[in-house]
Short mmCIF file of N, CA and C in Angstrom, two decimals:
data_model
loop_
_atom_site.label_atom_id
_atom_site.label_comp_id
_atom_site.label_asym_id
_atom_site.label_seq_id
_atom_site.Cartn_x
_atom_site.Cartn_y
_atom_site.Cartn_z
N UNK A 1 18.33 20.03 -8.15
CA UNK A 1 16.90 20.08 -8.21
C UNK A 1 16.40 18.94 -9.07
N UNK A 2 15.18 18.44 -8.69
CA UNK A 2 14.87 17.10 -9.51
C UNK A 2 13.76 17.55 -9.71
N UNK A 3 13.68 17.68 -11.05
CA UNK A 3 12.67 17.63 -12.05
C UNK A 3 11.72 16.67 -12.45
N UNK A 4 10.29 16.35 -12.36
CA UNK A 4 9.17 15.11 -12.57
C UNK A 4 8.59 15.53 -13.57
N UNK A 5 8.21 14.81 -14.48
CA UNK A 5 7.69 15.34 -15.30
C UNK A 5 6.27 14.23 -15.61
N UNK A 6 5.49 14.03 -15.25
CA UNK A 6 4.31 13.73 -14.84
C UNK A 6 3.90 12.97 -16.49
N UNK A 7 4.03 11.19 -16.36
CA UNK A 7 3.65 10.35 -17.54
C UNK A 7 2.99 9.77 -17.40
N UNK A 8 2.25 9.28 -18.37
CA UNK A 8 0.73 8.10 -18.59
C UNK A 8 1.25 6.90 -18.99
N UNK A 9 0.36 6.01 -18.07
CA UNK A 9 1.26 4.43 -18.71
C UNK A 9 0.70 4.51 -19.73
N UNK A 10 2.60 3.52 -20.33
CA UNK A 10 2.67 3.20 -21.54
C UNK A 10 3.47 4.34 -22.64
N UNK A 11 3.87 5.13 -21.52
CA UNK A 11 4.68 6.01 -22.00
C UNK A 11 5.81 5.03 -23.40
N UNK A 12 5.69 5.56 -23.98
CA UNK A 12 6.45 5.40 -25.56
C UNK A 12 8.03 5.62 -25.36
N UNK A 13 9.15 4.73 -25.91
CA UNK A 13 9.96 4.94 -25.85
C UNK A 13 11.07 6.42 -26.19
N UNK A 14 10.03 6.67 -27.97
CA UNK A 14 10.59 7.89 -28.36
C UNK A 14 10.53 9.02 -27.55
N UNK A 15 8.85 9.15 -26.74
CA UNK A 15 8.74 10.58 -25.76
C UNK A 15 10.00 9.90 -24.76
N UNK A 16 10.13 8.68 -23.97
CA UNK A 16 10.83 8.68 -23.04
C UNK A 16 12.57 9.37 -23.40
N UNK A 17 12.64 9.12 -24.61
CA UNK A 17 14.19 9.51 -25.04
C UNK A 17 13.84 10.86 -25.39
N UNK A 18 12.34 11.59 -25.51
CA UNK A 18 12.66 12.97 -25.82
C UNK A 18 12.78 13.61 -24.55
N UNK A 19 12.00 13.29 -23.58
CA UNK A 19 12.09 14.04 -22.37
C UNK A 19 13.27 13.77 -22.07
N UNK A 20 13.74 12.89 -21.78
CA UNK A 20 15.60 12.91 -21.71
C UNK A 20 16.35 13.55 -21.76
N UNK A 21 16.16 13.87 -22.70
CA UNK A 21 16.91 14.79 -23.64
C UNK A 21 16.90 16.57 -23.21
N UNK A 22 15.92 16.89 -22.88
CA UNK A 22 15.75 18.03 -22.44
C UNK A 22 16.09 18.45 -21.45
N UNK A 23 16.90 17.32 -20.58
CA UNK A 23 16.79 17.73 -19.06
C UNK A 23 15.94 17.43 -18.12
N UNK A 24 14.94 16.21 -18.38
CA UNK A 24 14.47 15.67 -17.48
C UNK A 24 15.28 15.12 -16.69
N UNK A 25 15.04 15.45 -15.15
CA UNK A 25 15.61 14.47 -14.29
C UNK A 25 15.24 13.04 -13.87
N UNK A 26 14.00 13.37 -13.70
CA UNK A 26 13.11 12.11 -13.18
C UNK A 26 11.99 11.81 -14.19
N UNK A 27 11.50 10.89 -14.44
CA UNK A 27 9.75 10.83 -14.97
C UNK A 27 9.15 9.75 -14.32
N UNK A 28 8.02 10.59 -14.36
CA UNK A 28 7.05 9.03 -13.64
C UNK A 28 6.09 8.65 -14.59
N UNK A 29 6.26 7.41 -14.62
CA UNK A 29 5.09 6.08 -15.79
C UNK A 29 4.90 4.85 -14.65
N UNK A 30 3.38 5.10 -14.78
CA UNK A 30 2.74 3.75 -14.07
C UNK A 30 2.93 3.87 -12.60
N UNK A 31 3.95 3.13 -11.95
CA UNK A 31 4.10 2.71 -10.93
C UNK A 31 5.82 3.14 -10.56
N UNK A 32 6.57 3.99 -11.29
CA UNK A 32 7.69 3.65 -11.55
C UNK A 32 8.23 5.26 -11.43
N UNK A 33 9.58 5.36 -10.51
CA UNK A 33 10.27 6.46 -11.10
C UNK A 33 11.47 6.39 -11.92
N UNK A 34 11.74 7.26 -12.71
CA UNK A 34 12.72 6.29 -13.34
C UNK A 34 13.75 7.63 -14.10
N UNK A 35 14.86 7.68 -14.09
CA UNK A 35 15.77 8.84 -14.70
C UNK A 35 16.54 8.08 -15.92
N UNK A 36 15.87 8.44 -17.20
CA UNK A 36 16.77 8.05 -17.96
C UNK A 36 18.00 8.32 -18.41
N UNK A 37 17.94 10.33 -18.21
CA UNK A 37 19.63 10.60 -18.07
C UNK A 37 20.40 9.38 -17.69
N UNK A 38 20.40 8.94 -15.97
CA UNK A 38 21.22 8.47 -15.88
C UNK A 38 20.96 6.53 -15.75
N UNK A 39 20.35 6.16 -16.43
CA UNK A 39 19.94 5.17 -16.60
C UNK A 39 19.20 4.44 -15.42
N UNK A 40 18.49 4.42 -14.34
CA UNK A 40 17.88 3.67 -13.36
C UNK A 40 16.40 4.13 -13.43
N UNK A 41 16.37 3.25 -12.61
CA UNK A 41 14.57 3.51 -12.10
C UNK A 41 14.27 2.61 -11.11
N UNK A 42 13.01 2.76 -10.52
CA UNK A 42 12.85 2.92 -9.08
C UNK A 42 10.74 2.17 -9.31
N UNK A 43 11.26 1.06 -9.25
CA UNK A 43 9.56 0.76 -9.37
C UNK A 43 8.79 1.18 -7.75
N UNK A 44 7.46 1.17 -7.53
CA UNK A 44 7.12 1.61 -6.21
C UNK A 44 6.00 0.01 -6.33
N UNK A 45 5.79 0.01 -5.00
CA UNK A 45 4.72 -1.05 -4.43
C UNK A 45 3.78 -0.59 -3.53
N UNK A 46 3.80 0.10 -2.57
CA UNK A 46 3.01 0.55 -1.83
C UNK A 46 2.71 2.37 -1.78
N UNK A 47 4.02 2.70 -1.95
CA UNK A 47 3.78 4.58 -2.17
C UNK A 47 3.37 4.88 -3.28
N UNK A 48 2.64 5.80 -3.89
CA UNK A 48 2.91 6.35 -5.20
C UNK A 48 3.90 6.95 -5.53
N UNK A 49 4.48 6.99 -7.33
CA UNK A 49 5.80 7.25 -7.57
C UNK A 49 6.20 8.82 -7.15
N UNK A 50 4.64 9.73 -7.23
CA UNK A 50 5.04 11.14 -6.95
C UNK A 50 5.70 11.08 -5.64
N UNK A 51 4.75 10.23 -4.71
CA UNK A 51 5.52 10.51 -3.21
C UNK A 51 6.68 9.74 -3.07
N UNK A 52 7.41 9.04 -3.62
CA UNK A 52 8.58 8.58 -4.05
C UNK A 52 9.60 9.36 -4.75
N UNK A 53 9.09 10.43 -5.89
CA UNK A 53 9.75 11.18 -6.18
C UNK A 53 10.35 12.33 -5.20
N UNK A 54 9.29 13.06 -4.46
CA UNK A 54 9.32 14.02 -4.03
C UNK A 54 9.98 13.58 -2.55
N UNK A 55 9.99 12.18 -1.98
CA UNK A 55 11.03 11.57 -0.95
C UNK A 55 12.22 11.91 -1.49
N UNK A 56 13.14 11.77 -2.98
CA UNK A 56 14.03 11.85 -3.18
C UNK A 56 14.52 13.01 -3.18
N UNK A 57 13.68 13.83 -3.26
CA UNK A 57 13.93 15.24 -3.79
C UNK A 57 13.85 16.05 -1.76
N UNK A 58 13.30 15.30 -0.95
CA UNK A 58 13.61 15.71 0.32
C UNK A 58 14.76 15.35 1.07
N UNK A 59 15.42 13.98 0.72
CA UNK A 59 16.25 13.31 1.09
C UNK A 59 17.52 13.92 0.82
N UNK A 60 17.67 14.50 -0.80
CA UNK A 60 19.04 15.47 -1.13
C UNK A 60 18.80 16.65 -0.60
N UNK A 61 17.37 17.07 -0.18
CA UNK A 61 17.70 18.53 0.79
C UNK A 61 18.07 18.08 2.25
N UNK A 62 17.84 17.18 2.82
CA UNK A 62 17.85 16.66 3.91
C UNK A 62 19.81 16.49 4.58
N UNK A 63 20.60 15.78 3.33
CA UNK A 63 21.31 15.58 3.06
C UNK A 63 21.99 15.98 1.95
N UNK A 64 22.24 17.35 1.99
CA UNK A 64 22.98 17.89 0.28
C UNK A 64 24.34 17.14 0.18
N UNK A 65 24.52 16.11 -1.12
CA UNK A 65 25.52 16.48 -1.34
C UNK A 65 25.85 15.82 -3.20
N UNK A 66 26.01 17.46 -3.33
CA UNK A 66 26.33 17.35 -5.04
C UNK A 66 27.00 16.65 -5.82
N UNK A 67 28.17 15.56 -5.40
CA UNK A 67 28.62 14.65 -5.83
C UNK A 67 27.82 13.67 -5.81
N UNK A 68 27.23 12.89 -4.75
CA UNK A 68 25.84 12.01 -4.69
C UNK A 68 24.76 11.81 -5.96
N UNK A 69 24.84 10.98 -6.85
CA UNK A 69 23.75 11.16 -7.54
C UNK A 69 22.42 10.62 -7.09
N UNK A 70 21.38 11.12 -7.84
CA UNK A 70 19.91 11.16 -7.20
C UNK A 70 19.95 9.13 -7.06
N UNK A 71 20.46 8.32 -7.78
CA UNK A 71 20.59 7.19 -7.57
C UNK A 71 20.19 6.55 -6.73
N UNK A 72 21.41 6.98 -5.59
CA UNK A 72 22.00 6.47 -4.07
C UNK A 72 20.75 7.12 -3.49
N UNK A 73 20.29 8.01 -3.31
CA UNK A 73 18.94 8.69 -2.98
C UNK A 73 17.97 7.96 -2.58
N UNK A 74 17.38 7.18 -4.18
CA UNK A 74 15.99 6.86 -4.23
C UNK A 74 16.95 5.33 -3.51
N UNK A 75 17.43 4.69 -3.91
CA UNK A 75 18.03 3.44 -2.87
C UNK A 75 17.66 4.02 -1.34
N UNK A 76 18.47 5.17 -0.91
CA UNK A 76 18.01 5.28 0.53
C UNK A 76 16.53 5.41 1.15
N UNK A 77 16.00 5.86 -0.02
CA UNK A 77 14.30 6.22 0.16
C UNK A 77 13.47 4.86 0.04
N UNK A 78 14.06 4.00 -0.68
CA UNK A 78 13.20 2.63 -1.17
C UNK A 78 12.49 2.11 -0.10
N UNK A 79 13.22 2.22 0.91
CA UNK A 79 12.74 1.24 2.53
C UNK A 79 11.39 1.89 3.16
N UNK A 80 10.87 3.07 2.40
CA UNK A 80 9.93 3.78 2.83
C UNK A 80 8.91 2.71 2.10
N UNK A 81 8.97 2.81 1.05
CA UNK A 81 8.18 2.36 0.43
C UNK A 81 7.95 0.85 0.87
N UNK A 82 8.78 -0.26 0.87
CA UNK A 82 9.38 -1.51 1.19
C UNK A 82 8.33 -1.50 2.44
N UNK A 83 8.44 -0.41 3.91
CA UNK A 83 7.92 -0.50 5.14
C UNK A 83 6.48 -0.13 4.38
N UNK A 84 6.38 0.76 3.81
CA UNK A 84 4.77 0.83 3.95
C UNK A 84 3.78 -0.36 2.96
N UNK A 85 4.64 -1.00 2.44
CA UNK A 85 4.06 -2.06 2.13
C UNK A 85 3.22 -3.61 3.28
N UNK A 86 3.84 -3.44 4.22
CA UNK A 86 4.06 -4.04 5.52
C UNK A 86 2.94 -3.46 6.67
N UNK A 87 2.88 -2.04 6.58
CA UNK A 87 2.43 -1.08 7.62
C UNK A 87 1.38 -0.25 7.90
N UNK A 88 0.35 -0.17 7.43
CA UNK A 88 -0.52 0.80 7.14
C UNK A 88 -0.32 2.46 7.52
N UNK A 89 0.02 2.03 8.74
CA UNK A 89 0.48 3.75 9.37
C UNK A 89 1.48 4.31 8.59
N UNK A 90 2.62 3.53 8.42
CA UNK A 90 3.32 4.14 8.33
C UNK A 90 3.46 4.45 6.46
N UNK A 91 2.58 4.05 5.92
CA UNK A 91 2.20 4.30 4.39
C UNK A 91 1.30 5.55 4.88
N UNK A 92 0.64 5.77 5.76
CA UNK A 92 -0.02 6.65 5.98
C UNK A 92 0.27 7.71 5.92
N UNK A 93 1.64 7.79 6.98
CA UNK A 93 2.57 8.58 7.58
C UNK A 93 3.17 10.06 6.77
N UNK A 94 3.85 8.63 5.96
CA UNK A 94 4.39 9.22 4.76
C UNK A 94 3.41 9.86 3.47
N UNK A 95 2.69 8.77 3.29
CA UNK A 95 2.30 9.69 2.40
C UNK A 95 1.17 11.01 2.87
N UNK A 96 0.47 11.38 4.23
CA UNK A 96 0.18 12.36 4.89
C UNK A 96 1.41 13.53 4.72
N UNK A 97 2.28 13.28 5.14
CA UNK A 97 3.64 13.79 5.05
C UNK A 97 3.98 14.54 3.88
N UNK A 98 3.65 14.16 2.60
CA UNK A 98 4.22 14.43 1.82
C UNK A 98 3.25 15.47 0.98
N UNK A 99 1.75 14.91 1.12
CA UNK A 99 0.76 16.05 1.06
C UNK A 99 0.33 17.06 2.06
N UNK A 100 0.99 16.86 2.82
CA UNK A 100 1.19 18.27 3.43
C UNK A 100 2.31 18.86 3.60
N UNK A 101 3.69 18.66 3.01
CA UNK A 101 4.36 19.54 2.43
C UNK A 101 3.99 19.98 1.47
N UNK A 102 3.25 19.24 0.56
CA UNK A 102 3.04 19.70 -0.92
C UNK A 102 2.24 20.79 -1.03
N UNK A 103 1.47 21.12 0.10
CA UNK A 103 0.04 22.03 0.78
C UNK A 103 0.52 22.87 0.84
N UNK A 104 2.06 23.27 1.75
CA UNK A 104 3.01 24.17 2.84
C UNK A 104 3.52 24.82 1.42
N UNK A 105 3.72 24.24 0.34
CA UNK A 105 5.16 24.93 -0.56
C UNK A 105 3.36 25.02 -2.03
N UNK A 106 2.91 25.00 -1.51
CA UNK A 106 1.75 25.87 -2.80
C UNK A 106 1.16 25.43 -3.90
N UNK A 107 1.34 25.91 -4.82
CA UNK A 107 1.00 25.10 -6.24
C UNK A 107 2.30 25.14 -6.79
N UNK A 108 2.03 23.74 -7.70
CA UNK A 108 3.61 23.12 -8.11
C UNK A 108 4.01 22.29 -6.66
N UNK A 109 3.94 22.12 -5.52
CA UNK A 109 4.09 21.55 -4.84
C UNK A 109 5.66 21.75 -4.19
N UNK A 110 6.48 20.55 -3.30
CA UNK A 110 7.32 20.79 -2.82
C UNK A 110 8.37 20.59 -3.95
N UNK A 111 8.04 20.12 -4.69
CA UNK A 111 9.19 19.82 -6.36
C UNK A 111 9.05 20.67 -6.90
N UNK A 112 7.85 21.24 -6.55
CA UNK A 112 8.06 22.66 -7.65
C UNK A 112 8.43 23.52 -7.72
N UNK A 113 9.26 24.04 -6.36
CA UNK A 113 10.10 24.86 -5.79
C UNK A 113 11.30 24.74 -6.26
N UNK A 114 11.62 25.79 -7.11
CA UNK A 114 12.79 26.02 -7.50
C UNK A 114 14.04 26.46 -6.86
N UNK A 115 13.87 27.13 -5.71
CA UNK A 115 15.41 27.63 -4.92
C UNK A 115 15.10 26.21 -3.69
N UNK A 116 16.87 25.81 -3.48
CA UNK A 116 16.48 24.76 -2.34
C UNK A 116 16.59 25.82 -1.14
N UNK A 117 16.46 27.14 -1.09
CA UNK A 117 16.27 27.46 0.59
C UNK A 117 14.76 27.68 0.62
N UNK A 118 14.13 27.71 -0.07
CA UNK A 118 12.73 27.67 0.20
C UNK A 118 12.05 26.02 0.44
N UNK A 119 12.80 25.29 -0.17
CA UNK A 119 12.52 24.03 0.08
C UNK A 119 12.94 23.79 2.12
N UNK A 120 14.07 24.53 2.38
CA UNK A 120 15.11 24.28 3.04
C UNK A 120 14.10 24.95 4.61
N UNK A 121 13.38 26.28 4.02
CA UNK A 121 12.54 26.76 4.91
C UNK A 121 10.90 26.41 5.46
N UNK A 122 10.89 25.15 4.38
CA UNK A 122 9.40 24.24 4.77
C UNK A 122 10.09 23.19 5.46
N UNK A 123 10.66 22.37 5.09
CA UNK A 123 11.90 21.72 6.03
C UNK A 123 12.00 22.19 7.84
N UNK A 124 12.31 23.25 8.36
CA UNK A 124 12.53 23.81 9.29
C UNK A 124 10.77 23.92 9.90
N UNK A 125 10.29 24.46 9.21
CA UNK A 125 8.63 24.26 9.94
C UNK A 125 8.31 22.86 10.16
N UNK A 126 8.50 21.60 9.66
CA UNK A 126 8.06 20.58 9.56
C UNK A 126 9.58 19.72 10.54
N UNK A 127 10.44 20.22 10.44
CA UNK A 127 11.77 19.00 11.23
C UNK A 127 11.26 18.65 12.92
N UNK A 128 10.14 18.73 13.66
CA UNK A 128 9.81 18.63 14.68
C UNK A 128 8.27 17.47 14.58
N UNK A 129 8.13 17.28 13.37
CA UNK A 129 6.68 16.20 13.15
C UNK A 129 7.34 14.71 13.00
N UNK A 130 6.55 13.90 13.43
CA UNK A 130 6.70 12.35 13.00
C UNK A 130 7.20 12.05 12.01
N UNK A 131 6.53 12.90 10.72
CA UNK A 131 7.02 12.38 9.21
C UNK A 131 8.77 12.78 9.19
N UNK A 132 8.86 13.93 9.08
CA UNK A 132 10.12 14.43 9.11
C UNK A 132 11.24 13.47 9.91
N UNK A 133 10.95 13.27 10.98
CA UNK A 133 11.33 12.97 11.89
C UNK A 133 12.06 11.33 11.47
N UNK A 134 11.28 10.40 10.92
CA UNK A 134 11.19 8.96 10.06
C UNK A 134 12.16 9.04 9.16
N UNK A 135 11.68 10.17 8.16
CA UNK A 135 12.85 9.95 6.94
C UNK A 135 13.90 10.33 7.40
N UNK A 136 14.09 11.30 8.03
CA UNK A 136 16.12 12.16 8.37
C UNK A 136 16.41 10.73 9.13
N UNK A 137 15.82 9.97 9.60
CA UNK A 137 16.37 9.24 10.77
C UNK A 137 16.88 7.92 9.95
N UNK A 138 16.22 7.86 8.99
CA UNK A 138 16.34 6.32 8.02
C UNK A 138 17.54 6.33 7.26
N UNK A 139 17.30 7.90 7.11
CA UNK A 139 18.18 8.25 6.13
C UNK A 139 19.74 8.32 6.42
N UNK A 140 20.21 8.81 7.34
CA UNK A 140 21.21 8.42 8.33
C UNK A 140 22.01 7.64 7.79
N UNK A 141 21.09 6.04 8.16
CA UNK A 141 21.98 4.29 7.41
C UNK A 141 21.50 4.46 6.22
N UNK A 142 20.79 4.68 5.84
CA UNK A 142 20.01 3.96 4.14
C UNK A 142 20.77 4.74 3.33
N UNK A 143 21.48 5.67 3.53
CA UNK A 143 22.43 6.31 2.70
C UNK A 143 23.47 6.30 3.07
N UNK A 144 24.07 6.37 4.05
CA UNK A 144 25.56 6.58 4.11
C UNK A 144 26.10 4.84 4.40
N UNK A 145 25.36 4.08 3.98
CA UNK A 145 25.69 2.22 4.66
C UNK A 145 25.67 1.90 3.45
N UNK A 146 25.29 2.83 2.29
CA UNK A 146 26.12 1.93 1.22
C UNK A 146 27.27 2.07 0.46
N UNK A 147 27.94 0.72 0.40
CA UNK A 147 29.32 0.51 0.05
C UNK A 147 29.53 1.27 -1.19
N UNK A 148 28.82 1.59 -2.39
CA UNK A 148 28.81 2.49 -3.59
C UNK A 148 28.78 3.81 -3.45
N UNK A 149 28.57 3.97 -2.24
CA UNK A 149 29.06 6.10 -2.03
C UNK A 149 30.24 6.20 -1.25
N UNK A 150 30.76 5.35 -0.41
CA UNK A 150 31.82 5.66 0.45
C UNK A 150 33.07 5.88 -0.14
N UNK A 151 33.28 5.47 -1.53
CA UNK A 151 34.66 6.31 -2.78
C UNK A 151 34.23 7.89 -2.75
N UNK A 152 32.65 7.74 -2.99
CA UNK A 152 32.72 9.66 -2.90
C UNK A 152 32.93 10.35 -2.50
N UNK A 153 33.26 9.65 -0.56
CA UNK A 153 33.50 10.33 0.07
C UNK A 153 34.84 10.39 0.87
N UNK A 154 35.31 9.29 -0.37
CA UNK A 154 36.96 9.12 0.38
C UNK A 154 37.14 7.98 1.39
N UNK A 155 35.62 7.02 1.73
CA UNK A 155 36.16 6.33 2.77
C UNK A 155 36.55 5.05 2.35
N UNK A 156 37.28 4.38 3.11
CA UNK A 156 37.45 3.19 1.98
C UNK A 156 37.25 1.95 2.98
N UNK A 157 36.15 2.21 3.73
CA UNK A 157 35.69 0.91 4.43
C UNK A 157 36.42 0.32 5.96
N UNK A 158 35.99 -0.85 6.24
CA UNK A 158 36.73 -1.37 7.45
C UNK A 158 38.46 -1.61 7.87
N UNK A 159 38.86 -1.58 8.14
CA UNK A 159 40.11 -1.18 8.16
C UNK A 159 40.63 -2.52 8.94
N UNK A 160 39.92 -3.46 9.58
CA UNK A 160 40.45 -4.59 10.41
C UNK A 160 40.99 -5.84 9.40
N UNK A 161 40.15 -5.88 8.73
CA UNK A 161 40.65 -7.17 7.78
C UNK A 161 41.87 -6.91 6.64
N UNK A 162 42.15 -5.15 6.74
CA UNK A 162 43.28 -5.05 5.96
C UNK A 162 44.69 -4.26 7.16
N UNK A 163 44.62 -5.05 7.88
CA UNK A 163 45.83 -4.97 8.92
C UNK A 163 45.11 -3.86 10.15
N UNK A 164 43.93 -2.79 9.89
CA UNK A 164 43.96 -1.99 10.86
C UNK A 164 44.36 -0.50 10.58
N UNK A 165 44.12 0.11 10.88
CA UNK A 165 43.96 1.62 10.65
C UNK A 165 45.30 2.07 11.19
N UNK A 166 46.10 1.54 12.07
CA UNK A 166 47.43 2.20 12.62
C UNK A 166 48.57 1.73 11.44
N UNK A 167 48.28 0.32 11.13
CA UNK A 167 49.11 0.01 9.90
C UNK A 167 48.71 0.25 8.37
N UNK A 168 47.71 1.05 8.44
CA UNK A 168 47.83 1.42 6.88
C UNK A 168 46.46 3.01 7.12
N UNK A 169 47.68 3.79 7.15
CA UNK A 169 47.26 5.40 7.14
C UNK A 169 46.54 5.90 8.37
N UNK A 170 46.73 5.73 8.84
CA UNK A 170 46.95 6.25 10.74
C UNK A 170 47.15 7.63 10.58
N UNK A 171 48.96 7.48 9.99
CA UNK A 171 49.32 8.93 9.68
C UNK A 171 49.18 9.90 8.83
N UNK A 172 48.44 9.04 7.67
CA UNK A 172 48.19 9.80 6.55
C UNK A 172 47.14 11.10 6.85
N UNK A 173 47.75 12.35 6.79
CA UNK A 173 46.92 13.45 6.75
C UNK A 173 47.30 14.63 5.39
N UNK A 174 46.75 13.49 4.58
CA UNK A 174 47.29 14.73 3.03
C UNK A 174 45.84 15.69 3.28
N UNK A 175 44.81 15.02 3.95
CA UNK A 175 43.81 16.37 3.56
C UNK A 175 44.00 17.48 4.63
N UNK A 176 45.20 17.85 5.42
CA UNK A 176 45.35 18.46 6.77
C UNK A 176 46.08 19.90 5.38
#
């Protein structure tokens, strides 16, 4: 679950290291999402950071997987932002999209939902609309095409330039 915790530019270093500290996952300042737990952040250009946040926080329901950190996430989500800089509609799209999940899941919004099957059950009303439809589909390559998750998942890339898959573990089935 990813936690926002809603900042004013110019947020101060000390609050930024106190919210930290507590278990913030995410915070947003200015233009920016940014997790200091684990050190990154995520500036925005065309989306706002909430609807940037709350992309990330659809993207790991979209795609659970608990080894994955929220990281690789907002990387897969970036291109939303990147396109709607470019697009009008599709800044539209999304961010339509995202206020009306936020509508569907109440006050506190779709982040503010604490169990992911309730997240999981606005999801299922909405997996048949345009918006929905954009991100699962992006999300696909924009996450699994980068070379920094495929150790997580055991894969270890192209196999032609290192002799080929019949000459190096073809047979290997230790996970059988």
């Amino acid at each position: 679950m990813v936690t926002i915790h809603e900042g004013k530019p110019g947020l101060s270093r000390r609050e930024l290291l106190k919210r930290g500290g507590v278990g913030a996952l995410l915070v947003i300042s200015g233009s920016a999402v940014i997790s200091p737990q684990h050190a990154w952040g995520l500036e925005t250009s065309a989306l706002k950071p909430e609807t940037m946040a709350t992309l990330i926080q659809l993207a790991r329901d979209i795609y659970p997987h608990d080894q994955v950190p929220d990281k690789y996430y907002a990387v897969a989500v970036r291109g939303h932002d990147e396109m709607a800089a470019k697009d009008k509609a599709h800044k539209e799209l999304i961010e339509n999209g995202i206020a009306d999940l936020d509508k569907r899941a109440g006050e506190g919004g779709y982040r503010g939902l604490g169990w992911e099957e309730q997240r999981v059950a606005l999801l299922r009303d909405i997996e048949g609309t345009a918006f929905f439809q954009a991100v699962r589909g992006g999300l696909v390559v924009s996450l699994y095409n980068q070379k920094e998750v495929w150790p997580i998942f055991g894969y270890e890339g192209e196999s032609y330039s290192k002799g080929g898959y019949i000459a190096r573990g073809f047979s290997d089935i230790e996970w059988l």
